[in-house]
XYZ file of C-alpha atoms in Angstrom:
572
model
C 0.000 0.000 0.000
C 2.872 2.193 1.039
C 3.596 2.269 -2.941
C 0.423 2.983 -3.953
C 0.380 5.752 -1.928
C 4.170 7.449 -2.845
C 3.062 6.953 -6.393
C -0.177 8.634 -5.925
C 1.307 11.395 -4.250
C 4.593 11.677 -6.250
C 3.058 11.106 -9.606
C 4.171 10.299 -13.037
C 7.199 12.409 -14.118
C 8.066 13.281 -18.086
C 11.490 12.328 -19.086
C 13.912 9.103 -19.439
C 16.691 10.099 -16.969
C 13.575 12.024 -14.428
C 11.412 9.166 -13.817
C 14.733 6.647 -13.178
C 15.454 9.218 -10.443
C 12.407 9.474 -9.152
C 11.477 5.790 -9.078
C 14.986 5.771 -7.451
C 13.037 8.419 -4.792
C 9.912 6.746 -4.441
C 11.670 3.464 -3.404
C 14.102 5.264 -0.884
C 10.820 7.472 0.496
C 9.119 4.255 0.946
C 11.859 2.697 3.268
C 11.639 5.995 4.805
C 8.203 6.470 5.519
C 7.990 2.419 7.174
C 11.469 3.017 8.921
C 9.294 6.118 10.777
C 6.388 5.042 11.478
C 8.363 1.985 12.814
C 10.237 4.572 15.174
C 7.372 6.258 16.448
C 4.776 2.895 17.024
C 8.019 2.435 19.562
C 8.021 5.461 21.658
C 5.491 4.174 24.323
C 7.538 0.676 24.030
C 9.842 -0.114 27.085
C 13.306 -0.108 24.889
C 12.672 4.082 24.077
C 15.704 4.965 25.953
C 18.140 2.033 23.567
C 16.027 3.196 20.439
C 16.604 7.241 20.884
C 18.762 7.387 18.365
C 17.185 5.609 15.910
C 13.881 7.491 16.959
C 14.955 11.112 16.715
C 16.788 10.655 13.457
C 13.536 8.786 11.812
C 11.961 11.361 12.846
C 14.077 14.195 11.410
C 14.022 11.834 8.310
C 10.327 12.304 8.226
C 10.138 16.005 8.847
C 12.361 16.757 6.649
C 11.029 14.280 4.138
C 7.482 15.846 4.418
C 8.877 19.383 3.821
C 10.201 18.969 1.087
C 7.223 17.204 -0.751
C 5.192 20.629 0.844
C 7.611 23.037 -0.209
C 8.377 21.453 -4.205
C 5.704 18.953 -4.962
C 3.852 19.919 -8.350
C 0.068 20.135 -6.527
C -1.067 21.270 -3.599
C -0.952 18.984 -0.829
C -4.245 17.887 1.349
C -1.946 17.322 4.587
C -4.638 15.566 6.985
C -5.191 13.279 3.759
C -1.181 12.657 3.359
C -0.471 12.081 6.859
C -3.406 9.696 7.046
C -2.674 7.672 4.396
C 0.515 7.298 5.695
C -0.497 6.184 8.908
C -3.186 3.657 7.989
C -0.170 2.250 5.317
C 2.189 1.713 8.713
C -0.827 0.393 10.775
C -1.870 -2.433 7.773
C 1.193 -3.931 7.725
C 1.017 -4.945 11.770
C -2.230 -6.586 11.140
C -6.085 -5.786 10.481
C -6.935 -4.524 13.596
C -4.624 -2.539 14.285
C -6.158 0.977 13.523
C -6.183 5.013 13.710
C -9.440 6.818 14.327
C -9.335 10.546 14.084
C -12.300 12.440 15.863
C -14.285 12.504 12.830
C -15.160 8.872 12.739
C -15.252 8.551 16.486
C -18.942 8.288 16.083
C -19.149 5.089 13.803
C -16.273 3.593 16.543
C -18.623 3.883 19.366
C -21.360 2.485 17.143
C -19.076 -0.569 17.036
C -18.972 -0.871 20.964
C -22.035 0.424 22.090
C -24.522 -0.640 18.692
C -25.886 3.291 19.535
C -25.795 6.194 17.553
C -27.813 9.509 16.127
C -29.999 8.917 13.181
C -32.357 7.822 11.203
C -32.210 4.104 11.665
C -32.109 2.452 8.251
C -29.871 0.159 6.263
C -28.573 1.805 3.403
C -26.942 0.544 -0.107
C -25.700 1.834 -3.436
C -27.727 1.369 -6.519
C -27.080 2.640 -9.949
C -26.629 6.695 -9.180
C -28.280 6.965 -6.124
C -28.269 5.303 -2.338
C -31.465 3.463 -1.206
C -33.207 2.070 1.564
C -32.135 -1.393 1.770
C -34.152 -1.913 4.969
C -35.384 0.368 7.784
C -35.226 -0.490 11.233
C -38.255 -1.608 12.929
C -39.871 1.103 15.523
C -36.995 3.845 14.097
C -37.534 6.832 12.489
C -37.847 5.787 9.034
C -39.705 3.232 9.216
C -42.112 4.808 11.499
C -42.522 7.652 8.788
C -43.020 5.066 6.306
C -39.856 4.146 4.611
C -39.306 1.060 2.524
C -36.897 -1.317 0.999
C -36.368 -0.396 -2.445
C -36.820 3.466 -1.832
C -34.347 5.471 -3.691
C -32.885 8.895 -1.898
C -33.030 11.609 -4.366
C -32.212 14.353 -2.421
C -31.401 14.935 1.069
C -32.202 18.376 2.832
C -32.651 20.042 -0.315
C -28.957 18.558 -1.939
C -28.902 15.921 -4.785
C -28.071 12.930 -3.401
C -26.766 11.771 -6.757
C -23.384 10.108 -7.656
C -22.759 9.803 -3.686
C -21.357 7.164 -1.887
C -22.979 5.067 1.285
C -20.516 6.244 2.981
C -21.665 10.092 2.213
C -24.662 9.626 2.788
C -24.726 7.563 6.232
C -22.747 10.716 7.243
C -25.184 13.030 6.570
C -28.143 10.796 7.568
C -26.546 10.757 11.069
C -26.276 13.313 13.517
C -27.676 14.647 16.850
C -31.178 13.329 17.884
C -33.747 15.676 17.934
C -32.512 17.569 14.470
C -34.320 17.173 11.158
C -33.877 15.337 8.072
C -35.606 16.161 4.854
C -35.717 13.817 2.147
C -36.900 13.407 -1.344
C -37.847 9.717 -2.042
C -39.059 7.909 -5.269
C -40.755 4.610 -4.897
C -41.144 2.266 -8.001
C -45.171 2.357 -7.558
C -45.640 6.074 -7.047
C -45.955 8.154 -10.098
C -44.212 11.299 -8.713
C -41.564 11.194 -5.926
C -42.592 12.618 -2.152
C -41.092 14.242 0.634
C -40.595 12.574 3.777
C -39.232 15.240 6.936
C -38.778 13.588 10.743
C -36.110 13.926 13.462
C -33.189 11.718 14.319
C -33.225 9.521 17.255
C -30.404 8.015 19.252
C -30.483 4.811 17.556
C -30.007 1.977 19.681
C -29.309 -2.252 17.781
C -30.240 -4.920 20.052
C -27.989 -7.077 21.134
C -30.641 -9.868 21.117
C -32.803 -9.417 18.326
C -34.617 -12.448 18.583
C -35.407 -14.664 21.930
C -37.898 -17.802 21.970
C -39.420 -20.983 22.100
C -38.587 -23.197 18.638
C -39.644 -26.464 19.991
C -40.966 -27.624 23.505
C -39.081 -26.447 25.866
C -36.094 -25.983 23.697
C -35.265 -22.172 23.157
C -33.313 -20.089 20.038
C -31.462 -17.167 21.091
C -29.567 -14.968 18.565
C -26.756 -12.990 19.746
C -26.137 -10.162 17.067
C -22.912 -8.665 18.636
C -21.019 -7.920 21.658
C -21.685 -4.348 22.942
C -21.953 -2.756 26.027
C -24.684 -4.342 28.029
C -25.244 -7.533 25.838
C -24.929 -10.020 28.303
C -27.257 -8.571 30.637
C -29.825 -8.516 27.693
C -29.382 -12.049 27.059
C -30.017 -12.817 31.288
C -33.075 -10.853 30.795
C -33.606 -12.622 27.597
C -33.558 -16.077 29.430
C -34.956 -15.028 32.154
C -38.309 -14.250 30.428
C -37.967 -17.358 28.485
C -38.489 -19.282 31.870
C -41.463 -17.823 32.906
C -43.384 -19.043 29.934
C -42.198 -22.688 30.160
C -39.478 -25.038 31.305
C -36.333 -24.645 29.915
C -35.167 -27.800 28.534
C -32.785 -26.911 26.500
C -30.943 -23.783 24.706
C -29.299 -22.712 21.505
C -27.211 -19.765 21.568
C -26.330 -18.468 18.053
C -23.250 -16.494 17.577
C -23.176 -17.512 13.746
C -22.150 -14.242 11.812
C -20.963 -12.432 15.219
C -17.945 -10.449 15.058
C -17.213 -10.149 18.603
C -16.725 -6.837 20.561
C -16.231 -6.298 24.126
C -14.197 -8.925 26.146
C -15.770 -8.380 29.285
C -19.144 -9.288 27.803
C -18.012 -12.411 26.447
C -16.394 -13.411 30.131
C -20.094 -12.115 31.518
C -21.781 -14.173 29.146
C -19.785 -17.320 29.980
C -20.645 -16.380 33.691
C -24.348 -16.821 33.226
C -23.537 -20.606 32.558
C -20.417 -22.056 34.418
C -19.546 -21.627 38.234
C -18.355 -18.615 39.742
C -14.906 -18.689 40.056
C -13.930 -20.245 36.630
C -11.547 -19.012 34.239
C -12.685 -17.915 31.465
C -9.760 -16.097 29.313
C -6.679 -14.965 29.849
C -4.253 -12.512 27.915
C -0.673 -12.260 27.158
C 1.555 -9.451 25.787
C 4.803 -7.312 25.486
C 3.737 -5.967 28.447
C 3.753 -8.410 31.421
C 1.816 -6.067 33.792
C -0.827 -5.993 31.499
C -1.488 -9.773 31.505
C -4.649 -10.923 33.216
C -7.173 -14.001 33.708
C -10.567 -13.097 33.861
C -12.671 -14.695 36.120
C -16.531 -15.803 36.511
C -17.609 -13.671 38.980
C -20.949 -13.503 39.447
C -23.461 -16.196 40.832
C -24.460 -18.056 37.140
C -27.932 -17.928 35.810
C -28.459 -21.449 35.047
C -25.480 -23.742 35.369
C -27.447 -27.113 34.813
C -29.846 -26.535 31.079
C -28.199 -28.034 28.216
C -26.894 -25.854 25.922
C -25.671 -25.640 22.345
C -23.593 -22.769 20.687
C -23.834 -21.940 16.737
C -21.041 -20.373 15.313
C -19.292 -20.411 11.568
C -16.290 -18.856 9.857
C -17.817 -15.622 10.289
C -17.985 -15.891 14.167
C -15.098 -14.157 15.814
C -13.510 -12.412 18.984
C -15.513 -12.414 21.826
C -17.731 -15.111 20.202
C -14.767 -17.480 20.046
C -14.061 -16.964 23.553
C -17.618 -17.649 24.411
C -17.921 -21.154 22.002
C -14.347 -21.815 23.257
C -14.859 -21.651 26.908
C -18.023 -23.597 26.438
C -16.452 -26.237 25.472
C -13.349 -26.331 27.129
C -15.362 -26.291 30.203
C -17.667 -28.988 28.842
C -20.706 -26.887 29.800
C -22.090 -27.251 26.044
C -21.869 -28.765 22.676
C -20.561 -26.319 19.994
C -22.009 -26.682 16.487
C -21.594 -25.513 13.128
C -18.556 -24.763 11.044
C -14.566 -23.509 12.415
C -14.921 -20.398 13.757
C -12.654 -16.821 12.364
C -9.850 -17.614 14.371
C -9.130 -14.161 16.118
C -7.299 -13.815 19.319
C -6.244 -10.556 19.010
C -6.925 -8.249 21.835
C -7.515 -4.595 20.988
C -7.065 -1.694 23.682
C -7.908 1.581 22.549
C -5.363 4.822 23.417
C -6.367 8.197 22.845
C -4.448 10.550 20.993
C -4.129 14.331 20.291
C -7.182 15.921 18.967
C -9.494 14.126 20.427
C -8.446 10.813 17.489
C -7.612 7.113 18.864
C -5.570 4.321 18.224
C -7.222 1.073 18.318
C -3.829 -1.137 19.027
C -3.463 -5.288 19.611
C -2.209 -5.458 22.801
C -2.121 -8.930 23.482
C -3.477 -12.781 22.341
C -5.943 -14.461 24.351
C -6.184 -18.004 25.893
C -9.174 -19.782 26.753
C -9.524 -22.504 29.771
C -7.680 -25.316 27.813
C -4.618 -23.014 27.675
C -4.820 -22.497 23.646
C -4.999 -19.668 21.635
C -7.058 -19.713 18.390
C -5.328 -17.024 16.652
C -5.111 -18.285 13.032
C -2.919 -16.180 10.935
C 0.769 -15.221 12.595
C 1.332 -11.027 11.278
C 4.596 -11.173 13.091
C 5.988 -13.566 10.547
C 4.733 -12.611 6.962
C 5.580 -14.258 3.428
C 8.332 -12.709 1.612
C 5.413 -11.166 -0.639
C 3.762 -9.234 2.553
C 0.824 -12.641 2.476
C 0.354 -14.077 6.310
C -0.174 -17.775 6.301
C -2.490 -19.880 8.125
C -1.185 -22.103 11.227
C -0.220 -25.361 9.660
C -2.269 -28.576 10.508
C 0.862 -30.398 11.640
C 1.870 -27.266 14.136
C -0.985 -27.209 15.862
C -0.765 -28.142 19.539
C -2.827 -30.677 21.003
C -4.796 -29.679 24.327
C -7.669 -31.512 26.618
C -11.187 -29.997 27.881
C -12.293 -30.718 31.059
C -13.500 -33.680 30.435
C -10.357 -34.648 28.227
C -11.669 -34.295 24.983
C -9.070 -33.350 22.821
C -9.024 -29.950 20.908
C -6.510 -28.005 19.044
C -4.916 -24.073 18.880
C -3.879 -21.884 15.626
C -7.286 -22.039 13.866
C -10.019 -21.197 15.388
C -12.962 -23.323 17.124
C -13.606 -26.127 15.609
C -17.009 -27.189 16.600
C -17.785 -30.535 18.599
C -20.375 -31.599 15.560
C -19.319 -30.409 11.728
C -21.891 -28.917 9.821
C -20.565 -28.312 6.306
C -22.445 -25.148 4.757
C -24.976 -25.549 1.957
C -23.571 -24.281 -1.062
C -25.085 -22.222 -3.761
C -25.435 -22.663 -7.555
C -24.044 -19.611 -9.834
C -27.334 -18.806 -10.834
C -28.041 -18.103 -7.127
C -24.933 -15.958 -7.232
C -26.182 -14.026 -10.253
C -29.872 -13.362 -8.850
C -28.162 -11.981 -6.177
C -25.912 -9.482 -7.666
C -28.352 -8.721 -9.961
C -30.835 -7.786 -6.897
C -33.680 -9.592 -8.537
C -34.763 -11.312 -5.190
C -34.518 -7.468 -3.801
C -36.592 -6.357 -6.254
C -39.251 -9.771 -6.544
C -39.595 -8.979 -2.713
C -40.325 -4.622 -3.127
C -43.209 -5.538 -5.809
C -44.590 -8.717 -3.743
C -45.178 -6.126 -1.217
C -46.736 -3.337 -3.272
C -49.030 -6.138 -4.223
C -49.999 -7.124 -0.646
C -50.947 -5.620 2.128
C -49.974 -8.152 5.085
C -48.208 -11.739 5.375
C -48.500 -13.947 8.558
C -44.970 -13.952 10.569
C -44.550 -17.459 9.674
C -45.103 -17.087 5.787
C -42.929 -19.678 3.757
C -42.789 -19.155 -0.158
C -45.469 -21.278 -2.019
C -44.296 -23.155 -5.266
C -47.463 -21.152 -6.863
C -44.958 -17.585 -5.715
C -42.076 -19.873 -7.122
C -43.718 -20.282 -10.786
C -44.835 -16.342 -10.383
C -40.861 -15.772 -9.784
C -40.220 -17.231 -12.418
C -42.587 -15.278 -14.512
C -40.904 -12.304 -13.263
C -37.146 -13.040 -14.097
C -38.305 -14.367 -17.327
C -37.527 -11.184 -19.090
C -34.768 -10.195 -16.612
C -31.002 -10.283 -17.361
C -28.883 -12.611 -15.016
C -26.094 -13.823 -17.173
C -23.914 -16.727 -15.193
C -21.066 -18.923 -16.217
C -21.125 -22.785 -14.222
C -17.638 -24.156 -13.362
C -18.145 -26.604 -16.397
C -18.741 -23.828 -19.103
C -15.305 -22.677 -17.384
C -13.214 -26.081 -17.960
C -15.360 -26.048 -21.608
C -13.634 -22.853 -22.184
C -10.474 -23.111 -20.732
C -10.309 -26.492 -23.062
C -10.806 -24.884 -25.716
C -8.090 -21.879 -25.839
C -5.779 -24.746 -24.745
C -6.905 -27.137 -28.020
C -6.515 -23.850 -29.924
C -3.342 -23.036 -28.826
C -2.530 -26.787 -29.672
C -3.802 -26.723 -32.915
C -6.658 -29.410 -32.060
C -9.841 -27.536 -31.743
C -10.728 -28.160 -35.883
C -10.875 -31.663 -34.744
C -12.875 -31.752 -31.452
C -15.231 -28.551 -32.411
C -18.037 -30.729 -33.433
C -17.939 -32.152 -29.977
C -17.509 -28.916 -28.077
C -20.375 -27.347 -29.958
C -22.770 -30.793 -29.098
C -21.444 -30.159 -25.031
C -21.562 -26.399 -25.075
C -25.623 -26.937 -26.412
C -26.093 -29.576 -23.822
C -24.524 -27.510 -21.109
C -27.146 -24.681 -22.080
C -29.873 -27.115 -21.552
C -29.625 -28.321 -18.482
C -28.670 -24.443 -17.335
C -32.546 -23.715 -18.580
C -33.216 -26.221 -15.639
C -31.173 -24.645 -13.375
C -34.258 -22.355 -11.418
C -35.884 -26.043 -10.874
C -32.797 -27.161 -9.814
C -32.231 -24.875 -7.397
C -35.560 -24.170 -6.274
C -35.329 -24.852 -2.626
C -32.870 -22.226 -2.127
C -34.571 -19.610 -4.081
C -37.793 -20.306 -1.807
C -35.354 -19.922 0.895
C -34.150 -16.897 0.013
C -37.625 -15.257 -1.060
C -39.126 -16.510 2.213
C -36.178 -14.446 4.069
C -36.658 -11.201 2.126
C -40.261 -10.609 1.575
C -40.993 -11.813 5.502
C -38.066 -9.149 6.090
C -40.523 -6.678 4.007
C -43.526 -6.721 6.771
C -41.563 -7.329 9.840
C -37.861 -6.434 9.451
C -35.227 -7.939 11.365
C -36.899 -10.453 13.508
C -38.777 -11.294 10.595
C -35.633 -12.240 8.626
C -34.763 -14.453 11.677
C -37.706 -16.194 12.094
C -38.004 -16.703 8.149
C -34.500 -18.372 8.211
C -35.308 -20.747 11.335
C -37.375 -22.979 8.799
C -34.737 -23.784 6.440
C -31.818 -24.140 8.995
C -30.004 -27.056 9.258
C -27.222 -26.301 12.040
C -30.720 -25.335 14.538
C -32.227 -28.466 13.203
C -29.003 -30.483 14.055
C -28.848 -28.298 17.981
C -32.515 -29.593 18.303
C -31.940 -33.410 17.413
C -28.656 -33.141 19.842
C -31.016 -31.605 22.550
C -33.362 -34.055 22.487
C -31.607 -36.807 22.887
C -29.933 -36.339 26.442
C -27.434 -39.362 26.120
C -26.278 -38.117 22.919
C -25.563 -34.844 24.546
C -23.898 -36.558 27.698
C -22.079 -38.772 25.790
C -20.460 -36.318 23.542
C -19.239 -33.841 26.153
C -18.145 -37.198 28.750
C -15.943 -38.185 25.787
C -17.815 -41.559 25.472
């Protein structure tokens, strides 16, 4: 990135014996700019007083580097832009999480922790010219002043919102509760397009979207993320589930959960394992910052059979969640191998009101392993950071001495291997046709129950609608086809195979025209998700996927069979 940047700054220069010299220059500045940056990351580091030296003359290096580019460089400079993009090119090569956040995107940081902010509470996305409503929030202002998915923002206070970026426009969507937004919306079944004015809100993402029964006495929780708060909202959450019924059994999904705050995750584990238990430790450079972080609280409910969800998408504080589970034996942990992040992240503040969000340390989980997949420290010779090798991964025991592994994650007690989707599903997708089936199936009706699953008569009417639609795919065998081709061609063959290829290429093209039928359960899955999402938003989405989910399906069948569940956490 650091090259990018010099040759985006320094730019092309006319000339032969000009543009050696300044290649020469942009290879040198590069050393110097890392060499820096290097310098200063080190000034809060314990060896400052051996590195002064080195420090103070990187740093005239850099001063005097920077004036000169001010002083002679061809354009004007945008400084905070310069200095920036050389501080996020030093920060990217520790490793991804490792981060500077000047004051103004402070806001969007403590959305991260705290799932809070001011606005208008919608999803947003980037179609054609113009941003639309990809889906409002349910009991937020725009929803509650009767914005849809599929509306398209034309203007926004009076400016044209046209050829702007998400990003521009969540920026000026958000802002201080209680101020007003004005904007101009067109909606595909309204002639002319229509104002809309309200007031942001503090906007405030549960934790726990969705909480409830899913089978006799067997409860689905979803845990969206780890903010401030969450595991109190999931006590609550269980809490209310037991006064409707007896709890039998629970499924706690952290499937698509990034993680957040570490001492959620350790409250979280609290509300299911004795106080008193370790939960996670961390390590670092600096020793007097290592910890262990304890249960210590009374737990909730220390004896109801639980299962944890997670995937490859599942990171952080969930992986310190599914991995103290099952270290501790206290539940069975489904799915697929979880992120593999144990990083730790401690946030310093900086002049001018910016941060740095820093990894501090790696964290260990009750077995003693860390899960951290990918080693920064120790990068390819092309910048690339490799997975942990199968064969270097160290062996440790659970509780119950069940054997489990570090350097990749958490791989789950029972395997669940994804379901995996045809290119054609890929191509509906990016050509938003299930977005847009879903906006006109709810122009054309009023009201859908909650548990409303897609009808093979709304299949054969989606495939009335697509019928004229552009959604041009290429399989993995029209690939090889291909691919066989240029290589026959190259080889001077193809005259005598064409005949063939042309008889495969038309038979190919047939069975694609079956290819909807083929893949009609996973359309219907997908249509049920998006038009349920249409009438009631988020939880709708949830409950719409619970009937075509295989990993809850699995936790269920594991739940109900108590010696199953025994035996697999006993090691039997």
């Amino acid at each position: 990135m650091l090259r990018e940047f010099l040759v985006a700054t320094l730019g092309e220069v006319a000339g032969t014996t000009q543009c050696h010299k300044f290649k020469n220059m942009k290879k040198k500045y590069k050393h110097l700019f890392l060499v820096f940056f290097i310098a200063i990351s080190s000034i809060t580091s314990l060896g400052f007083i051996d590195n002064y030296f080195e420090i103070s003359k990187n740093i005239d290096i850099f001063t005097t580097l920077y004036k000169e580019l001010n002083t002679f460089y061809v354009d004007e400079i945008d400084v905070g832009k310069l200095i920036k993009t050389s501080i996020d090119a030093m920060l990217e090569s520790l490793d991804p999480y490792t981060s500077y956040i000047p004051e103004s995107e402070i806001e969007d940081f403590r959305f991260m922790t705290t799932g809070q902010y001011g606005g208008i509470g919608a999803m947003i996305t980037k179609r054609d010219d113009y941003v639309i409503i990809s889906e409002p929030y349910e009991n937020f202002p725009a929803q509650k002043a009767g914005l849809m998915a599929g509306d398209v923002i034309l203007e926004i206070n009076g400016v044209s919102a046209k050829g702007k970026t998400t990003e521009d426009v969540s920026k000026i969507l958000k802002g201080q509760p209680n101020t007003s937004v004005n904007l101009l919306i067109e909606r595909k079944n309204q002639k002319k397009p229509f104002e809309v004015s309200f007031n942001r809100e503090k906007i405030s993402i549960a934790s726990v979207p969705y909480s409830e029964y899913i089978k006799e006495g067997i409860a689905y929780i979803r845990l969206r993320s780890f903010t401030k708060n969450c595991a109190n909202d999931l006590k609550n959450a269980i809490i209310d589930l037991k006064k409707d019924q007896n709890l039998n059994g629970l499924i706690l999904d952290l499937r698509g959960n990034p993680g957040g705050l570490l001492n959620e995750s350790v409250d979280i584990v609290n509300l299911f394992v004795e106080k008193g238990e370790e939960v996670v430790s961390t390590k670092g450079k600096i020793k007097s910052w290592d910890k262990s972080y304890f249960a210590n609280k009374s737990p909730l409910d220390k004896e109801v059979p639980l299962v944890v969800l997670i995937n490859s998408s599942s990171a952080s504080a969930s992986e310190i969640v599914s991995g103290a589970i099952q270290d501790l034996d206290r539940g069975i942990v489904i799915g697929q191998r979880s992120y593999g992040k144990g990083l730790v992240q401690q946030t310093r503040k900086l002049s001018y009101n910016a941060q740095l969000k820093l990894t501090v340390a790696k964290y260990y989980i009750p077995s003693g392993r860390c899960i951290q997949a990918l080693d920064y420290s120790n990068r390819n010779e092309d910048g690339s950071v490799g997975k942990v090798a199968d064969s270097l991964m160290t062996t440790f025991k659970t509780r119950n001495g069940r054997t489990v592994k570090d350097g990749g994650g958490i791989l789950p007690d029972i395997i669940v291997e994804p379901e995996k989707y045809g290119m054609i599903i890929s191509s509906l997708i990016k050509e938003r046709l299930f977005f847009d089936y879903a906006t006109e199936y709810r122009f054309l009706h009023d009201s859908i129950s909650e548990k409303m699953i897609f009808s093979d008569k709304d299949f054969e009417d989606f495939k009335i609608y697509i019928s004229d639609k552009e959604y041009i795919y290429q399989t993995e065998t029209e690939k090889k086809l291909e691919q066989l081709k240029e290589k026959a061609s190259e080889e001077k063959y193809f005259s005598e195979i064409e005949k063939e290829y042309d008889i495969l290429s038309l038979k190919i093209q047939e069975n694609k025209n079956d290819d909807l039928a083929k893949n009609k359960e996973q359309i219907r899955e997908i249509l049920t998700n998006e038009i349920v999402s249409r009438y009631y938003y988020q939880r709708g989405r949830i409950i719409a996927a619970l009937n075509f989910d295989i990993e809850v399906e699995k936790a269920i069948e594991i739940l109900q069979d108590t010696q199953l569940y025994n035996q697999i956490l006993n090691n039997e």
